[in-house]
């Protein structure tokens, strides 16, 4: 497979290490009352669709970026590639707007 | 035209072989001569050899079926010794001078094969017979039946010798990959090449031209082979085109990536020195055109497998390209017009064609050749080679026609393997009576020529140009259509005909001996799904992967079920298209080069000392340093430990992972990474840190040294250097993107040495530049700092200890590592310094009770390690929440303890299990296990570390260490894991 | 019909006219007491043991395509009982014992062949781990022997003992491990189940689960609604998809594992070898093909096909271990979808929905488990209690912290 790195252009997927469901970026709050259940769901109950999947790849043999790759798990077509840090920052910003108290 | 031609009884005139370059070769010990341009198959044929192999199950005598890579019958062992390759298809083995081939799967000889007895018992050896028998008595399957079956099965032999040849790998990029250099592929490459696209044209053959090389009909006014030569010449000088002959594109992978094998040196006896035998290319294409032609299908009739019975197109190839005929007299059996061309071409070459048997009552006449329209072949004769065929005429009468060969044709199947590699499904074309590629092609793939069902030469040429135009237009190229010669453009004229009714033994899959009768039995037993049919009968599972058999068998099954062929199933293909030598897939990553070898900066120095090295991941580390007179490794290791504990020792610890962490949030970041806290670590101090996975299991430990408010240096274990860094980047980029922190791995930037022992400070004081005070007061236990050594060389000093001694780790830029080691050894001479290796390192850490890889096995928690209190409850960290799960915090959880044999002389086996001192010894009574063990020269006894249920409360208790694997059992006592200096006085000295 | 040597001879002499379908093709009835979703090895074995051992009746196996077309039809055929952890080893030992009597039990020759499995070790730490594992095997009633380098050389002289990057320092030999003709397992169980009245329904895709009041009522299928007393799901590879029909999320990811076979060769490798320094394991089939595999492709996939880098990785390892392989040819590759679970161990458990049971999460170890998984799943379906060897395979073990992590890789499915 070829992953079109947002900074480096097309790179062979072999340069990357795969982690999985991009939901792993949404780590729960450790002092929440239901933290145990939340962390259980976060770590163990990941998305596993037959179809579009947002997933984390690490450019280990490259620039060490973590990427969020949207890929179809049936066809392996890659629909979108984003820098994970950009995604995480955007999420943080969105969360701050929604839950200013946390 | 002298001696050579007189021996080559079946050599015809013309063709693309060079009679001026005779080549000698051997087959089954017999010497022959062929010509340059021959394959082993054509050369044997020219020499009148028809019998070339034996079938898999019945050991039926077999000759060539085809002229190409789909050949199921003529498999040989080629070359000798480590270069012996089994199962080479004679049809693709290019002849070279001195070629040595042998038939296979026969004993004692090809002509007299004892295993042919199987054929007599064919009634018993039907499809799947083995599932119904060999079960009584029970033990006999493995002791008797299976060994006999295994011995009889298999085809060629591997010698067991190492393959002496080298293989290469490479990467190629192109706009357009054209697979197949027949008329369609050449037209496509020409179109694309002239348009300026980057083109790769690959063909499995050693000559470009494909079917053009086999056909006598010209293109306009030029012979097909000559036109192919002209195109090749034009392409060859284009800088944007790369031609890869002898290259099989074997797989279509995701995103336009194709796997291909180029056979660089299979056409010579051995590769030139230093050159590869084959090259594996990974081709990155934007678009690809599959122009792989078509494969002819046989007809199933009684005894249709005798040597001399061949595909009609193959007979034509041998006659026209290789100037060889399987016999002086050849009958044709067909259901289509194309095979008639074989009759005409043979006749033109002077071969006798006694009759064309055509199943079609309305088959067209062929001038000068007897046509038996509406007739079928119902029997053949000739044990080791065809003698005659029996024809049932349209009027029902039979006629025996003597002949030495039969050219049969049941039509052609588009060769669409590469279109299916991404699970694409072919569709049935009712006009062609064949499967053609479906719409679900791999992304970027086009199909042209006969592979897409454009069966005439003219249609192939035009579709090649068209598809190239379409593919390149997608990429933004302007593509002028090339002028192509007018070629043969006969419509496909075919009446479906799969097997002669009433035949008892009519072969579909030649190599695996699957007959029409087997398909009937599969149907009778409800193996009607196409995959069941394949698996039950082994149809299509031979080395040719069903290229000539699958569709025929489907047709028979369709007839039996009353369904149409497409309703019955489709044939799909998986990579590789044809079998690929393992050597090519491995490339150079074999032997010592299997993985890269990482060497530390002082490796050369250690070698000079005669160190014994050990593989640690990809690193080589000094395991111990034998001194003259030491004959056993234990002597060296004991001495290194004793010398270190008595005075001072130096160990290369460069392999530890090192990560530089900088930024205003560096401390907060490490707080997140480590279970224990780092926020309050003062500048100039080091702290031991434990890292958890998010599931709460401990996975790595190391140290973090604070060199400045915003600068830490983290060390990891050697094994986890990569993983820890990856996880840190995950936390930095994905979880804490707003932190001001930067990371870089500096494992390879710094050479690092542990200097340990009571005299460690004194030694270092001779190295460290005098302006740096490293006295105990100024530089106490767990201090760190940036210093210079040896007169200004930048260095980092950490006062940390893995051995329990007064100890330091000192790091210098990698390029000074070797020099520093030598300087320190010189400086330490006064103290009788010793280098020590990983063994002594391991002994000393066990003596001190430090956990290492054997304890951090991926299932142990901080609690198990006795480090439960390190998991801070005051802050979040990776693994914090889930480490608190009930199942990981039981009272009887495993705890790390020290173990000592009750009888000191006994050594402890790591991996032994622990049981109560008395009582049953079984899994239900397991109390724990020994993780690490060593002989402690310091204590004069074996010692060990282990996990014991509730271990911390059981100090002083005796357990039985059992090792039933090696029939050992001994009493051990649970002791503190801190065997040496439990109060830590030495390391603070 | 019962198979016997005499019967075979009789058929051979009378034109094989008497062979009957090995299982019937039947149309689904409107209701069954037990509906097993998935006609793979596990599903068919479950139906077989339900009928034979647990005396259940009115059982159907629903298969989307053709039976035996999942992982039982695409694997490297290895059976073994060489696990380390208490949660696993008794189960796999039970499975191996069932394999040892399978052919007589089924009256079907699945070619169970206990050729021995040798796990090579290349470092001292691996030897320590092998010793711990070997002892755990013996303590659980299995068999193990620890070989040194010479012991390995005596068995496999053609391994790389001269220029190996990671020298062979020994191996853990499990003599009762071996190989089985994988397709025949599915067919044998299908035939055995069919003979006991089980309806095997092919080309019947389950499209929905009807659940009312927290209890399963039946299944919607491509061939209509089928009522069910209890529904057992046994669809490894597609577990997430099917259980999503019941609104459940599973601690499972779907990954592709490739496997490979070489051209047929005369006997070369007598047993099963696994490399300890790379991803490669290999045996030789009775037909002569070398059957081998390695690592999964690492990314979530339902594509049933793999990519080239893993092929190269596997063969590099193979050549490094067996330098003579260079001249052999890779004939065929295939890719199957694995249920990769979060700790590398499976599930045989009830669900929160009454009457709905789940068997899955087998990673790439499901084939060897076929008999015991079928037996234990049948036990659970019939009695609502786990079989004594399968008590640890619970869906809630991650919540309670009772992971069964043989490889010690944690919640990273592609590393198990």
CSV table of N, CA, C and O in Angstrom, one decimal, chain B residues 387-477:
chain,number,residue,atom,x,y,z
B,387,UNK,N,0.3,-43.6,-30.5
B,387,UNK,CA,0.4,-44.4,-31.8
B,387,UNK,C,-0.7,-44.1,-32.7
B,387,UNK,O,-0.6,-44.1,-33.9
B,388,UNK,N,-1.9,-44.0,-32.1
B,388,UNK,CA,-3.1,-43.8,-33.0
B,388,UNK,C,-4.2,-43.2,-32.2
B,388,UNK,O,-4.2,-43.3,-30.9
B,389,UNK,N,-5.2,-42.7,-32.9
B,389,UNK,CA,-6.4,-42.2,-32.3
B,389,UNK,C,-7.6,-42.9,-32.9
B,389,UNK,O,-7.5,-43.3,-34.1
B,390,UNK,N,-8.6,-43.1,-32.1
B,390,UNK,CA,-9.8,-43.8,-32.6
B,390,UNK,C,-10.9,-42.7,-32.8
B,390,UNK,O,-11.2,-42.0,-31.8
B,391,UNK,N,-11.4,-42.5,-34.0
B,391,UNK,CA,-12.4,-41.5,-34.2
B,391,UNK,C,-13.8,-42.1,-34.4
B,391,UNK,O,-13.9,-43.1,-35.1
B,392,UNK,N,-14.8,-41.5,-33.7
B,392,UNK,CA,-16.1,-41.9,-34.0
B,392,UNK,C,-16.7,-40.9,-34.9
B,392,UNK,O,-16.8,-39.7,-34.6
B,393,UNK,N,-17.0,-41.3,-36.1
B,393,UNK,CA,-17.4,-40.5,-37.2
B,393,UNK,C,-18.8,-40.0,-37.0
B,393,UNK,O,-19.6,-40.5,-36.2
B,394,UNK,N,-19.1,-39.0,-37.8
B,394,UNK,CA,-20.5,-38.4,-37.7
B,394,UNK,C,-21.5,-39.5,-37.9
B,394,UNK,O,-22.6,-39.4,-37.3
B,395,UNK,N,-21.2,-40.5,-38.7
B,395,UNK,CA,-22.2,-41.5,-39.0
B,395,UNK,C,-22.1,-42.6,-38.0
B,395,UNK,O,-22.8,-43.7,-38.1
B,396,UNK,N,-21.4,-42.4,-36.9
B,396,UNK,CA,-21.4,-43.4,-35.8
B,396,UNK,C,-20.3,-44.5,-36.0
B,396,UNK,O,-20.0,-45.3,-35.0
B,397,UNK,N,-19.7,-44.6,-37.1
B,397,UNK,CA,-18.7,-45.6,-37.3
B,397,UNK,C,-17.4,-45.1,-36.7
B,397,UNK,O,-17.2,-43.9,-36.5
B,398,UNK,N,-16.5,-46.1,-36.4
B,398,UNK,CA,-15.2,-45.6,-35.8
B,398,UNK,C,-14.1,-45.9,-36.8
B,398,UNK,O,-14.2,-46.8,-37.7
B,399,UNK,N,-13.1,-45.1,-36.7
B,399,UNK,CA,-12.0,-45.2,-37.6
B,399,UNK,C,-10.7,-45.0,-36.8
B,399,UNK,O,-10.6,-44.1,-36.0
B,400,UNK,N,-9.7,-45.8,-37.0
B,400,UNK,CA,-8.5,-45.7,-36.3
B,400,UNK,C,-7.5,-45.0,-37.2
B,400,UNK,O,-7.3,-45.4,-38.3
B,401,UNK,N,-6.9,-43.9,-36.7
B,401,UNK,CA,-6.0,-43.1,-37.5
B,401,UNK,C,-4.6,-43.2,-36.8
B,401,UNK,O,-4.4,-42.7,-35.7
B,402,UNK,N,-3.6,-43.8,-37.4
B,402,UNK,CA,-2.3,-43.8,-36.9
B,402,UNK,C,-1.7,-42.4,-36.9
B,402,UNK,O,-1.9,-41.7,-37.9
B,403,UNK,N,-1.1,-42.0,-35.8
B,403,UNK,CA,-0.4,-40.7,-35.8
B,403,UNK,C,0.5,-40.7,-34.5
B,403,UNK,O,0.3,-41.5,-33.6
B,404,UNK,N,1.5,-39.8,-34.6
B,404,UNK,CA,2.4,-39.7,-33.4
B,404,UNK,C,2.0,-38.5,-32.5
B,404,UNK,O,2.6,-38.4,-31.4
B,405,UNK,N,1.1,-37.7,-33.0
B,405,UNK,CA,0.7,-36.6,-32.1
B,405,UNK,C,-0.7,-36.2,-32.4
B,405,UNK,O,-1.2,-36.4,-33.5
B,406,UNK,N,-1.3,-35.6,-31.5
B,406,UNK,CA,-2.7,-35.1,-31.6
B,406,UNK,C,-2.6,-33.6,-31.1
B,406,UNK,O,-2.2,-33.3,-30.0
B,407,UNK,N,-3.1,-32.7,-31.9
B,407,UNK,CA,-3.2,-31.3,-31.5
B,407,UNK,C,-4.7,-31.0,-31.2
B,407,UNK,O,-5.5,-31.1,-32.1
B,408,UNK,N,-5.0,-30.7,-30.0
B,408,UNK,CA,-6.4,-30.5,-29.6
B,408,UNK,C,-6.7,-29.1,-29.2
B,408,UNK,O,-5.8,-28.4,-28.7
B,409,UNK,N,-7.9,-28.7,-29.4
B,409,UNK,CA,-8.3,-27.4,-28.9
B,409,UNK,C,-9.7,-27.3,-28.6
B,409,UNK,O,-10.6,-27.6,-29.4
B,410,UNK,N,-10.0,-26.9,-27.4
B,410,UNK,CA,-11.4,-26.7,-26.9
B,410,UNK,C,-11.7,-25.2,-26.9
B,410,UNK,O,-12.7,-24.9,-26.2
B,411,UNK,N,-10.9,-24.4,-27.5
B,411,UNK,CA,-11.1,-23.0,-27.4
B,411,UNK,C,-10.0,-22.3,-26.5
B,411,UNK,O,-9.1,-23.0,-26.0
B,412,UNK,N,-10.2,-21.1,-26.3
B,412,UNK,CA,-9.2,-20.3,-25.5
B,412,UNK,C,-9.8,-19.6,-24.4
B,412,UNK,O,-10.9,-19.0,-24.5
B,413,UNK,N,-9.1,-19.6,-23.2
B,413,UNK,CA,-9.5,-18.8,-22.1
B,413,UNK,C,-8.6,-17.6,-21.9
B,413,UNK,O,-7.4,-17.7,-21.9
B,414,UNK,N,-9.2,-16.4,-21.8
B,414,UNK,CA,-8.4,-15.2,-21.5
B,414,UNK,C,-7.6,-15.5,-20.3
B,414,UNK,O,-8.1,-16.1,-19.3
B,415,UNK,N,-6.3,-15.1,-20.3
B,415,UNK,CA,-5.4,-15.4,-19.2
B,415,UNK,C,-5.5,-14.2,-18.3
B,415,UNK,O,-4.8,-13.2,-18.4
B,416,UNK,N,-6.5,-14.3,-17.3
B,416,UNK,CA,-6.9,-13.1,-16.6
B,416,UNK,C,-6.4,-13.2,-15.1
B,416,UNK,O,-7.0,-12.5,-14.3
B,417,UNK,N,-5.5,-14.0,-14.8
B,417,UNK,CA,-5.0,-14.2,-13.4
B,417,UNK,C,-4.8,-12.9,-12.7
B,417,UNK,O,-5.3,-12.7,-11.6
B,418,UNK,N,-4.1,-12.0,-13.3
B,418,UNK,CA,-3.7,-10.7,-12.6
B,418,UNK,C,-4.9,-9.8,-12.3
B,418,UNK,O,-4.9,-8.9,-11.5
B,419,UNK,N,-6.0,-10.1,-13.1
B,419,UNK,CA,-7.2,-9.2,-12.8
B,419,UNK,C,-8.0,-9.7,-11.6
B,419,UNK,O,-8.9,-9.0,-11.1
B,420,UNK,N,-7.6,-10.9,-11.1
B,420,UNK,CA,-8.4,-11.5,-10.0
B,420,UNK,C,-7.6,-11.3,-8.6
B,420,UNK,O,-8.2,-11.8,-7.6
B,421,UNK,N,-6.4,-10.8,-8.7
B,421,UNK,CA,-5.6,-10.9,-7.5
B,421,UNK,C,-6.2,-10.0,-6.3
B,421,UNK,O,-5.7,-10.2,-5.2
B,422,UNK,N,-7.1,-9.1,-6.7
B,422,UNK,CA,-7.7,-8.4,-5.6
B,422,UNK,C,-9.2,-8.8,-5.5
B,422,UNK,O,-10.0,-7.9,-5.2
B,423,UNK,N,-9.4,-10.1,-5.6
B,423,UNK,CA,-10.7,-10.7,-5.4
B,423,UNK,C,-11.7,-10.3,-6.5
B,423,UNK,O,-12.9,-10.4,-6.3
B,424,UNK,N,-11.2,-9.8,-7.6
B,424,UNK,CA,-12.1,-9.5,-8.7
B,424,UNK,C,-12.7,-10.8,-9.3
B,424,UNK,O,-12.0,-11.8,-9.3
B,425,UNK,N,-13.9,-10.7,-9.8
B,425,UNK,CA,-14.6,-11.9,-10.3
B,425,UNK,C,-14.7,-11.8,-11.8
B,425,UNK,O,-15.4,-10.9,-12.3
B,426,UNK,N,-14.3,-12.8,-12.5
B,426,UNK,CA,-14.5,-12.8,-13.9
B,426,UNK,C,-15.9,-13.0,-14.3
B,426,UNK,O,-16.7,-13.6,-13.4
B,427,UNK,N,-16.3,-12.6,-15.4
B,427,UNK,CA,-17.7,-12.9,-15.9
B,427,UNK,C,-17.7,-13.7,-17.1
B,427,UNK,O,-16.7,-13.8,-17.9
B,428,UNK,N,-18.8,-14.4,-17.4
B,428,UNK,CA,-18.9,-15.4,-18.5
B,428,UNK,C,-19.3,-14.6,-19.7
B,428,UNK,O,-20.2,-13.8,-19.7
B,429,UNK,N,-18.5,-14.8,-20.8
B,429,UNK,CA,-18.8,-14.2,-22.1
B,429,UNK,C,-19.5,-15.3,-23.0
B,429,UNK,O,-18.8,-16.3,-23.3
B,430,UNK,N,-20.7,-15.1,-23.2
B,430,UNK,CA,-21.5,-16.2,-23.9
B,430,UNK,C,-21.1,-16.3,-25.4
B,430,UNK,O,-21.4,-17.3,-26.0
B,431,UNK,N,-20.5,-15.3,-25.9
B,431,UNK,CA,-20.0,-15.4,-27.3
B,431,UNK,C,-18.7,-16.1,-27.4
B,431,UNK,O,-18.5,-17.0,-28.3
B,432,UNK,N,-17.8,-15.8,-26.5
B,432,UNK,CA,-16.5,-16.4,-26.5
B,432,UNK,C,-16.5,-17.8,-25.9
B,432,UNK,O,-15.6,-18.6,-26.0
B,433,UNK,N,-17.6,-18.0,-25.1
B,433,UNK,CA,-17.6,-19.2,-24.2
B,433,UNK,C,-16.4,-19.3,-23.3
B,433,UNK,O,-15.7,-20.3,-23.3
B,434,UNK,N,-16.2,-18.2,-22.6
B,434,UNK,CA,-15.0,-18.2,-21.7
B,434,UNK,C,-15.3,-17.1,-20.7
B,434,UNK,O,-16.1,-16.2,-20.9
B,435,UNK,N,-14.6,-17.2,-19.6
B,435,UNK,CA,-14.6,-16.1,-18.6
B,435,UNK,C,-13.7,-15.0,-19.1
B,435,UNK,O,-12.6,-15.2,-19.6
B,436,UNK,N,-14.2,-13.8,-18.9
B,436,UNK,CA,-13.4,-12.6,-19.3
B,436,UNK,C,-13.3,-11.7,-18.0
B,436,UNK,O,-14.1,-11.9,-17.1
B,437,UNK,N,-12.4,-10.8,-17.9
B,437,UNK,CA,-12.3,-10.0,-16.7
B,437,UNK,C,-13.6,-9.2,-16.4
B,437,UNK,O,-14.2,-8.8,-17.4
B,438,UNK,N,-13.9,-9.1,-15.2
B,438,UNK,CA,-15.1,-8.4,-14.8
B,438,UNK,C,-14.9,-6.9,-14.6
B,438,UNK,O,-13.8,-6.4,-15.1
B,439,UNK,N,-15.8,-6.2,-14.1
B,439,UNK,CA,-15.7,-4.8,-13.9
B,439,UNK,C,-14.9,-4.4,-12.7
B,439,UNK,O,-14.4,-3.3,-12.6
B,440,UNK,N,-14.7,-5.4,-11.7
B,440,UNK,CA,-14.1,-5.1,-10.5
B,440,UNK,C,-12.6,-5.3,-10.5
B,440,UNK,O,-12.0,-6.1,-9.8
B,441,UNK,N,-11.9,-4.7,-11.5
B,441,UNK,CA,-10.5,-4.8,-11.6
B,441,UNK,C,-9.8,-4.0,-10.5
B,441,UNK,O,-10.3,-3.1,-10.0
B,442,UNK,N,-8.5,-4.4,-10.2
B,442,UNK,CA,-7.8,-3.6,-9.3
B,442,UNK,C,-7.7,-2.2,-9.8
B,442,UNK,O,-7.7,-1.9,-11.0
B,443,UNK,N,-7.6,-1.2,-8.9
B,443,UNK,CA,-7.6,0.2,-9.2
B,443,UNK,C,-6.4,0.5,-10.2
B,443,UNK,O,-5.3,0.0,-9.9
B,444,UNK,N,-6.7,1.2,-11.3
B,444,UNK,CA,-5.6,1.5,-12.2
B,444,UNK,C,-5.3,0.5,-13.2
B,444,UNK,O,-4.4,0.7,-14.1
B,445,UNK,N,-6.0,-0.6,-13.2
B,445,UNK,CA,-5.7,-1.7,-14.1
B,445,UNK,C,-6.6,-1.7,-15.3
B,445,UNK,O,-7.8,-1.5,-15.2
B,446,UNK,N,-6.0,-1.9,-16.5
B,446,UNK,CA,-6.7,-2.1,-17.7
B,446,UNK,C,-6.4,-3.4,-18.3
B,446,UNK,O,-5.3,-4.0,-17.9
B,447,UNK,N,-7.2,-4.0,-19.1
B,447,UNK,CA,-6.9,-5.3,-19.8
B,447,UNK,C,-7.0,-5.1,-21.3
B,447,UNK,O,-7.9,-4.4,-21.8
B,448,UNK,N,-6.1,-5.7,-22.0
B,448,UNK,CA,-6.1,-5.5,-23.4
B,448,UNK,C,-5.8,-6.9,-24.1
B,448,UNK,O,-5.2,-7.8,-23.5
B,449,UNK,N,-6.2,-6.9,-25.4
B,449,UNK,CA,-5.9,-8.1,-26.2
B,449,UNK,C,-6.7,-9.3,-25.8
B,449,UNK,O,-7.8,-9.2,-25.2
B,450,UNK,N,-6.1,-10.5,-26.0
B,450,UNK,CA,-6.9,-11.7,-25.8
B,450,UNK,C,-7.2,-11.9,-24.3
B,450,UNK,O,-8.2,-12.5,-24.0
B,451,UNK,N,-6.4,-11.2,-23.4
B,451,UNK,CA,-6.8,-11.3,-22.0
B,451,UNK,C,-8.1,-10.7,-21.7
B,451,UNK,O,-8.7,-11.1,-20.7
B,452,UNK,N,-8.6,-9.8,-22.5
B,452,UNK,CA,-9.9,-9.2,-22.3
B,452,UNK,C,-10.9,-9.8,-23.3
B,452,UNK,O,-12.1,-9.3,-23.4
B,453,UNK,N,-10.5,-10.7,-24.1
B,453,UNK,CA,-11.4,-11.3,-25.0
B,453,UNK,C,-11.3,-10.8,-26.5
B,453,UNK,O,-12.0,-11.2,-27.3
B,454,UNK,N,-10.3,-10.0,-26.7
B,454,UNK,CA,-10.0,-9.5,-28.1
B,454,UNK,C,-9.1,-10.6,-28.7
B,454,UNK,O,-7.9,-10.5,-28.6
B,455,UNK,N,-9.7,-11.5,-29.4
B,455,UNK,CA,-9.0,-12.8,-29.7
B,455,UNK,C,-8.2,-12.7,-31.0
B,455,UNK,O,-7.2,-13.4,-31.2
B,456,UNK,N,-8.6,-11.8,-32.0
B,456,UNK,CA,-7.8,-11.8,-33.2
B,456,UNK,C,-6.6,-10.9,-33.0
B,456,UNK,O,-6.5,-10.1,-32.1
B,457,UNK,N,-5.5,-11.2,-33.8
B,457,UNK,CA,-4.3,-10.4,-33.7
B,457,UNK,C,-4.7,-8.9,-34.0
B,457,UNK,O,-4.1,-8.0,-33.3
B,458,UNK,N,-5.5,-8.7,-34.9
B,458,UNK,CA,-5.9,-7.3,-35.2
B,458,UNK,C,-6.6,-6.6,-34.0
B,458,UNK,O,-6.2,-5.5,-33.6
B,459,UNK,N,-7.5,-7.3,-33.4
B,459,UNK,CA,-8.2,-6.8,-32.3
B,459,UNK,C,-7.3,-6.5,-31.1
B,459,UNK,O,-7.4,-5.6,-30.4
B,460,UNK,N,-6.3,-7.4,-31.0
B,460,UNK,CA,-5.4,-7.3,-29.9
B,460,UNK,C,-4.5,-6.0,-30.1
B,460,UNK,O,-4.3,-5.3,-29.1
B,461,UNK,N,-4.0,-5.9,-31.3
B,461,UNK,CA,-3.2,-4.7,-31.5
B,461,UNK,C,-4.0,-3.4,-31.2
B,461,UNK,O,-3.5,-2.5,-30.5
B,462,UNK,N,-5.2,-3.4,-31.7
B,462,UNK,CA,-6.0,-2.2,-31.6
B,462,UNK,C,-6.4,-1.9,-30.1
B,462,UNK,O,-6.4,-0.8,-29.6
B,463,UNK,N,-6.7,-3.0,-29.4
B,463,UNK,CA,-7.1,-2.8,-28.0
B,463,UNK,C,-6.0,-2.4,-27.1
B,463,UNK,O,-6.1,-1.6,-26.2
B,464,UNK,N,-4.8,-2.9,-27.5
B,464,UNK,CA,-3.6,-2.5,-26.8
B,464,UNK,C,-3.4,-1.0,-26.9
B,464,UNK,O,-3.2,-0.3,-25.9
B,465,UNK,N,-3.5,-0.4,-28.1
B,465,UNK,CA,-3.3,1.0,-28.3
B,465,UNK,C,-4.4,1.8,-27.6
B,465,UNK,O,-4.2,2.8,-27.0
B,466,UNK,N,-5.6,1.3,-27.7
B,466,UNK,CA,-6.8,2.0,-27.1
B,466,UNK,C,-6.7,2.0,-25.6
B,466,UNK,O,-6.9,3.1,-25.0
B,467,UNK,N,-6.3,0.9,-25.0
B,467,UNK,CA,-6.2,0.9,-23.5
B,467,UNK,C,-5.1,1.8,-23.0
B,467,UNK,O,-5.2,2.4,-22.0
B,468,UNK,N,-4.0,1.8,-23.8
B,468,UNK,CA,-2.9,2.7,-23.4
B,468,UNK,C,-3.4,4.1,-23.5
B,468,UNK,O,-3.1,4.9,-22.6
B,469,UNK,N,-4.1,4.4,-24.5
B,469,UNK,CA,-4.6,5.8,-24.7
B,469,UNK,C,-5.5,6.2,-23.5
B,469,UNK,O,-5.4,7.2,-22.9
B,470,UNK,N,-6.4,5.3,-23.2
B,470,UNK,CA,-7.3,5.6,-22.1
B,470,UNK,C,-6.6,5.7,-20.8
B,470,UNK,O,-6.8,6.7,-20.0
B,471,UNK,N,-5.7,4.8,-20.5
B,471,UNK,CA,-4.9,4.9,-19.2
B,471,UNK,C,-4.1,6.1,-19.1
B,471,UNK,O,-4.1,6.8,-18.0
B,472,UNK,N,-3.5,6.5,-20.2
B,472,UNK,CA,-2.6,7.7,-20.1
B,472,UNK,C,-3.4,9.0,-20.2
B,472,UNK,O,-3.0,10.0,-19.6
B,473,UNK,N,-4.6,9.0,-20.8
B,473,UNK,CA,-5.4,10.2,-20.8
B,473,UNK,C,-5.8,10.5,-19.4
B,473,UNK,O,-5.9,11.6,-18.9
B,474,UNK,N,-6.1,9.4,-18.6
B,474,UNK,CA,-6.4,9.6,-17.2
B,474,UNK,C,-5.3,10.4,-16.5
B,474,UNK,O,-5.5,11.1,-15.5
B,475,UNK,N,-4.1,10.1,-16.9
B,475,UNK,CA,-2.9,10.7,-16.2
B,475,UNK,C,-2.5,12.1,-16.9
B,475,UNK,O,-1.5,12.7,-16.5
B,476,UNK,N,-3.3,12.5,-17.8
B,476,UNK,CA,-3.1,13.8,-18.4
B,476,UNK,C,-2.2,13.8,-19.6
B,476,UNK,O,-1.8,14.9,-20.1
B,477,UNK,N,-1.9,12.7,-20.2
B,477,UNK,CA,-1.0,12.7,-21.3
B,477,UNK,C,-1.9,12.9,-22.6
B,477,UNK,O,-3.0,12.5,-22.7
